XYZ file of N, CA and C in Angstrom:
405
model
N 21.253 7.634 2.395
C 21.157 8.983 2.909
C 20.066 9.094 3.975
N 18.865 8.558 3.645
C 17.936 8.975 4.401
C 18.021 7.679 5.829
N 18.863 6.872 5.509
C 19.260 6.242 6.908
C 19.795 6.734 7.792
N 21.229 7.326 7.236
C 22.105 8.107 7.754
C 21.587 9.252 9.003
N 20.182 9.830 7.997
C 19.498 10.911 8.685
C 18.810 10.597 10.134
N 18.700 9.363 9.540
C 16.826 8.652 11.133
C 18.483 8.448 11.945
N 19.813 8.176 11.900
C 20.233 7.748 12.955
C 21.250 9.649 13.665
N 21.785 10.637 12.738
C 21.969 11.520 12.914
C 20.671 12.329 13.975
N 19.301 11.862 13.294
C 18.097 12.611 14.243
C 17.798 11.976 15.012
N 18.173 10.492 15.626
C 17.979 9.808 16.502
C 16.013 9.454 16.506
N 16.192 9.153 15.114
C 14.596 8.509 14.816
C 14.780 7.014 14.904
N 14.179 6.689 15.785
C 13.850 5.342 16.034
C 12.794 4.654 15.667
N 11.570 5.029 15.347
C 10.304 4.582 14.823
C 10.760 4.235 13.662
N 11.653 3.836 12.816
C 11.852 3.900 11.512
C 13.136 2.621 11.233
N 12.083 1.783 10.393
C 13.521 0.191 10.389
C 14.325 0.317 8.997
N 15.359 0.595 8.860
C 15.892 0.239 7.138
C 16.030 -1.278 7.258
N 15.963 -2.397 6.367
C 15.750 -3.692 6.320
C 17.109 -3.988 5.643
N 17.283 -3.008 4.321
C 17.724 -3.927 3.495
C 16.922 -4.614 2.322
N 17.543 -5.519 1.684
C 16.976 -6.085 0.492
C 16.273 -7.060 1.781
N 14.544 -8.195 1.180
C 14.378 -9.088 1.857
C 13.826 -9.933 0.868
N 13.642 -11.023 1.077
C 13.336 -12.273 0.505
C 11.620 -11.746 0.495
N 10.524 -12.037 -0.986
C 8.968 -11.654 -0.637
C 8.575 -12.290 0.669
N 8.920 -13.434 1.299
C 8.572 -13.969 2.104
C 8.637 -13.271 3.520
N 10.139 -12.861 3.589
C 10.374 -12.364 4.678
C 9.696 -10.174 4.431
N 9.340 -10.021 3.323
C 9.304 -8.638 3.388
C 7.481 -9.058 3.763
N 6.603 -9.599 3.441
C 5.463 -10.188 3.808
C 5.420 -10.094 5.319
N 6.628 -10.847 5.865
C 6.350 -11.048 7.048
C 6.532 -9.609 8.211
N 7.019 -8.756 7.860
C 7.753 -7.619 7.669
C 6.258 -6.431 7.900
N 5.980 -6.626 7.069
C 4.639 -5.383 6.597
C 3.560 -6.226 8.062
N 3.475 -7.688 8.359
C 2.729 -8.079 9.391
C 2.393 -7.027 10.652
N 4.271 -6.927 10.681
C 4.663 -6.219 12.152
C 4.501 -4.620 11.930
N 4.337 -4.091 11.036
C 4.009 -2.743 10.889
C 2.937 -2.464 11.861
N 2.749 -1.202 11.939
C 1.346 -0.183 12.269
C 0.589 0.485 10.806
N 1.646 0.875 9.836
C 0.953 1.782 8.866
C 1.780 1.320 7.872
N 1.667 0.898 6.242
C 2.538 1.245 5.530
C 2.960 2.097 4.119
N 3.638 2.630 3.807
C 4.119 3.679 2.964
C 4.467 3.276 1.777
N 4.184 3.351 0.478
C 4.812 3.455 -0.508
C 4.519 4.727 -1.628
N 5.786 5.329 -1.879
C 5.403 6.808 -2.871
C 6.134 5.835 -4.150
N 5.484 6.761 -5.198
C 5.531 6.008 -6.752
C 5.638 7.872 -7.532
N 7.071 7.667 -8.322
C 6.809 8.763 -9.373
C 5.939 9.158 -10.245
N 5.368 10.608 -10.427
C 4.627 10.607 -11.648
C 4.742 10.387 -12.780
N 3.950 9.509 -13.047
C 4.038 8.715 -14.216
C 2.781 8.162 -14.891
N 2.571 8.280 -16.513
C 1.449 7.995 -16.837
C 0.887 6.098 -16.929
N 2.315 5.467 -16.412
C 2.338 4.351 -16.358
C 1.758 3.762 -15.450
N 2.030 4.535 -14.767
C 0.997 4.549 -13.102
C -0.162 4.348 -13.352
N -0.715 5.718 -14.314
C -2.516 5.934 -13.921
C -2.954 4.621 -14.636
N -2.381 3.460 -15.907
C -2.555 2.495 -16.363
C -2.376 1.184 -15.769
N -1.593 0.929 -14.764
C -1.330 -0.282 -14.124
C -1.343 0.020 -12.902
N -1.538 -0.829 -12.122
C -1.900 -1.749 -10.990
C -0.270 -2.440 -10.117
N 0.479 -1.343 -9.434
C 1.772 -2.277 -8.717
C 1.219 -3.357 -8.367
N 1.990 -4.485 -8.084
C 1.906 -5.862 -7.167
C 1.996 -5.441 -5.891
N 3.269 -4.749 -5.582
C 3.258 -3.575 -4.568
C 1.714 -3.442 -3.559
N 0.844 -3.331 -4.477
C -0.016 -2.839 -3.771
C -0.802 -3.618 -2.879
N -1.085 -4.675 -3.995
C -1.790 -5.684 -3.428
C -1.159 -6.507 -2.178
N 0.012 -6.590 -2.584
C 0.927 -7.117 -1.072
C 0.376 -6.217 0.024
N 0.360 -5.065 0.446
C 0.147 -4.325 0.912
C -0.763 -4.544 1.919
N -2.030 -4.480 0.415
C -3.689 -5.046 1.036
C -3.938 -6.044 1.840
N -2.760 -7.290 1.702
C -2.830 -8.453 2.052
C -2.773 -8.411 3.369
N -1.779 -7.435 4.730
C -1.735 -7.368 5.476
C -3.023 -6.242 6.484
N -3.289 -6.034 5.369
C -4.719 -5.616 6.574
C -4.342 -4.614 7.263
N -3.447 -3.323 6.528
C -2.769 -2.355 7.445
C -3.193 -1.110 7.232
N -3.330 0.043 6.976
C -3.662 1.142 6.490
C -2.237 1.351 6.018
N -2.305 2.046 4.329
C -1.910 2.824 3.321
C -1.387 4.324 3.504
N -0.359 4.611 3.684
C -0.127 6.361 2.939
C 0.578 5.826 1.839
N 0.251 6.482 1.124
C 1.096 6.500 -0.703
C 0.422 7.723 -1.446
N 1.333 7.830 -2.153
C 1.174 8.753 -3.464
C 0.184 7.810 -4.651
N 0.121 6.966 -4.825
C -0.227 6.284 -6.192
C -1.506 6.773 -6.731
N -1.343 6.763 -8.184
C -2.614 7.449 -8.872
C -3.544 6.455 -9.651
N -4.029 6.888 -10.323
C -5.095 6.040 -11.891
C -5.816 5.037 -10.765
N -5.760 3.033 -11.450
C -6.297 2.576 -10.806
C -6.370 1.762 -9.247
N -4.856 2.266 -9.171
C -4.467 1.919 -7.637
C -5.167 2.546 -6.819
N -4.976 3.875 -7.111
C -5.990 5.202 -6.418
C -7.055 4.625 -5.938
N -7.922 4.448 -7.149
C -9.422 3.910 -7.025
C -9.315 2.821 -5.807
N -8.734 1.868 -6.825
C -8.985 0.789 -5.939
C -8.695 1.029 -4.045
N -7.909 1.715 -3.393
C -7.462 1.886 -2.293
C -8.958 3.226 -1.454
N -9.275 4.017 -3.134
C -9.765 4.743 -2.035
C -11.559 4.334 -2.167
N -11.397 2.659 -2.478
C -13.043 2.444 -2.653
C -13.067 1.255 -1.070
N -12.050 1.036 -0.518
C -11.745 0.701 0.550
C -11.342 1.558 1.794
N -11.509 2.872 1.535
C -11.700 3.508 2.958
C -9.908 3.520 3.780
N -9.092 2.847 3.485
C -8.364 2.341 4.332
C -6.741 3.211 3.621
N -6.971 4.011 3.062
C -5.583 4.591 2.488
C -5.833 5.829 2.872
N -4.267 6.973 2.434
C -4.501 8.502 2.822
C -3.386 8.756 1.793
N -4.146 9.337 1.121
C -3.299 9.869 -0.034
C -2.607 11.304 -0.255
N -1.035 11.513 -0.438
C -0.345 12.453 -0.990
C 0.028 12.939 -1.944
N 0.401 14.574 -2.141
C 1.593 14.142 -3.294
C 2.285 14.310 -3.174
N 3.410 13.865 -4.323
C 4.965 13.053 -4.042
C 6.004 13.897 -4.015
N 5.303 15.268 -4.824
C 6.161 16.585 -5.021
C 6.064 17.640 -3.836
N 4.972 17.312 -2.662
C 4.660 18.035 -1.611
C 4.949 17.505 -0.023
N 6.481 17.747 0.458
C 6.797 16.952 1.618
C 5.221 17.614 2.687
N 4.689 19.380 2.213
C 3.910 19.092 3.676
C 2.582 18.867 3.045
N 1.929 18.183 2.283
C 1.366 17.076 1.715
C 1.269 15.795 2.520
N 2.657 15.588 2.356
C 2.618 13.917 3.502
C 2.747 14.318 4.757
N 3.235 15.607 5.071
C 3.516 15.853 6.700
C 2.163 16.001 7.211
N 0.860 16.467 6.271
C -0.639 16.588 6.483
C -1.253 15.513 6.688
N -0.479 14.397 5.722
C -1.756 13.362 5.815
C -1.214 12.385 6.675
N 0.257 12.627 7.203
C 0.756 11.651 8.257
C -0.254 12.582 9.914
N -0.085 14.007 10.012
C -1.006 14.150 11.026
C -2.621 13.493 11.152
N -3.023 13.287 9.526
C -4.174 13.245 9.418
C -4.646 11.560 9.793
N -3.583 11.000 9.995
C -2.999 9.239 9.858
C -3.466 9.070 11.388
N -2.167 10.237 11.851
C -2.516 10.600 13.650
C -3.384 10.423 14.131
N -4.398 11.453 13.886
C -5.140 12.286 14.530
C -6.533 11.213 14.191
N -6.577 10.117 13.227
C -7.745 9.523 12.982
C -7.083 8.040 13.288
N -5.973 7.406 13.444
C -5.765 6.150 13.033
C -6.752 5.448 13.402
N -7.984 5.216 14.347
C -8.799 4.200 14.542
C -9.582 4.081 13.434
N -10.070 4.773 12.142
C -10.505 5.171 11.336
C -9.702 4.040 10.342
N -9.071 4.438 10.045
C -7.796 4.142 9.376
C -7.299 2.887 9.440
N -7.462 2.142 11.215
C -6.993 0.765 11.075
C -8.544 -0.336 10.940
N -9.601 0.703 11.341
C -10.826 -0.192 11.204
C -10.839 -0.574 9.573
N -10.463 0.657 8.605
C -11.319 0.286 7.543
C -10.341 -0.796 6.818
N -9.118 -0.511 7.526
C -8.167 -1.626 6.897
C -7.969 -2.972 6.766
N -9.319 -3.442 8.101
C -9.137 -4.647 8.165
C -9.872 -5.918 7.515
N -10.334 -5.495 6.121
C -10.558 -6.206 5.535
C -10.090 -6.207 4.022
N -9.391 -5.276 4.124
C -8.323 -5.274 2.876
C -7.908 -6.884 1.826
N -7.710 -7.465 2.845
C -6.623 -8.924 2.606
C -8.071 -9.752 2.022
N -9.333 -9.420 2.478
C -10.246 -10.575 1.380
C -11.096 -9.356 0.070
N -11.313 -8.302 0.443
C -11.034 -7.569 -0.684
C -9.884 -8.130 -1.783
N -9.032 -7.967 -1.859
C -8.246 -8.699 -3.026
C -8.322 -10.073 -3.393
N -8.269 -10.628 -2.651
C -9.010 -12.108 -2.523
C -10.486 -12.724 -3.112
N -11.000 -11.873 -2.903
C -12.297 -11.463 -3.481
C -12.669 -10.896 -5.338
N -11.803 -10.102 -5.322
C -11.764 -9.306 -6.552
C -10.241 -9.266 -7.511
N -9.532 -9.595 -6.612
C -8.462 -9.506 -7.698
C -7.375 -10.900 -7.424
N -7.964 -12.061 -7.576
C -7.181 -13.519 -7.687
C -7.210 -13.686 -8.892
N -5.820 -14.373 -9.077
C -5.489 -14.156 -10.412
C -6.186 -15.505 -11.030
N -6.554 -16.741 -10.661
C -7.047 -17.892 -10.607
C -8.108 -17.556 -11.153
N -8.871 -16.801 -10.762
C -10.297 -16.404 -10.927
C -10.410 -15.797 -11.934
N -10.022 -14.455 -12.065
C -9.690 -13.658 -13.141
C -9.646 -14.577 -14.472
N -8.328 -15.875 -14.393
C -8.095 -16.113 -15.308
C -9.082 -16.786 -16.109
N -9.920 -17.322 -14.792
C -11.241 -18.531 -15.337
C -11.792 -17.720 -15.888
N -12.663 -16.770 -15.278
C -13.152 -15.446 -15.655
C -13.607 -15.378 -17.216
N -11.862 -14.877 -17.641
C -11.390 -14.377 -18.807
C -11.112 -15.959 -19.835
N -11.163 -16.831 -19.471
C -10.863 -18.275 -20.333
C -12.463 -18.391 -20.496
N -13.705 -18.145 -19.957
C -14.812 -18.034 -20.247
C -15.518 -17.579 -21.401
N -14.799 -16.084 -21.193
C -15.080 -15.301 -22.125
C -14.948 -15.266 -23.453
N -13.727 -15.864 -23.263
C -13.086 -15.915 -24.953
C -13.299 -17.362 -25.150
N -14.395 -18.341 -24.925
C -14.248 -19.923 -25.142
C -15.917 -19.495 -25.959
């Protein structure tokens, strides 16, 4: 439906892909400017952490999303996200002007996203971490 629409409104800024291989959707988020993901409310949310996200981080892009609990945190202790809500289209129509009207803001703080996670959330590490703990 909402394809149908970007080509009925003759929106061009806007790619439908399709399904992609992680590899190729990786490569994908590279070529972006900004990227988007909204997540339902859900208390499952405020408890876990998408993978989603961290892919995200990896490219060093600035964030709009809805996501709550510790995604939230984590995105908004990095400067580099703009958060909506999911039930309020002029919500996102605000924080996409607000995306606008600041992106240098927005792509500076983003660009260190990818060793932020690298840094703090490798799972390698973590695991040593946690095999420490309990030895």
């Amino acid at each position: 439906r909402l394809e149908l629409e970007a080509i009925e409104k003759k929106i061009n800024n806007i790619v439908f892909t399709g399904p992609l291989t992680k590899k190729d959707a990786m490569k994908k988020l590279e070529e972006m400017d900004v990227l988007f993901f909204s997540l339902i409310e859900s208390s499952t949310f405020n408890k876990t952490i998408p993978s989603k996200l961290f892919d995200y981080m990896l490219s060093n892009k600035p964030i709009i999303t809805s996501i709550s609990g510790e995604g939230r945190k984590i995105l908004k202790s990095t400067g580099s996200a703009l958060f909506f809500n999911p039930n309020s289209p002029e919500s996102l129509a605000g924080i996409l002007n607000e995306y606008n009207s600041n992106r240098h803001i927005y792509d500076s703080a983003s660009k260190h996203n990818r060793l932020f996670v690298i840094n703090n959330y490798n799972r390698e590490k973590i695991f040593r971490d946690f095999y420490k703990k309990i030895n």
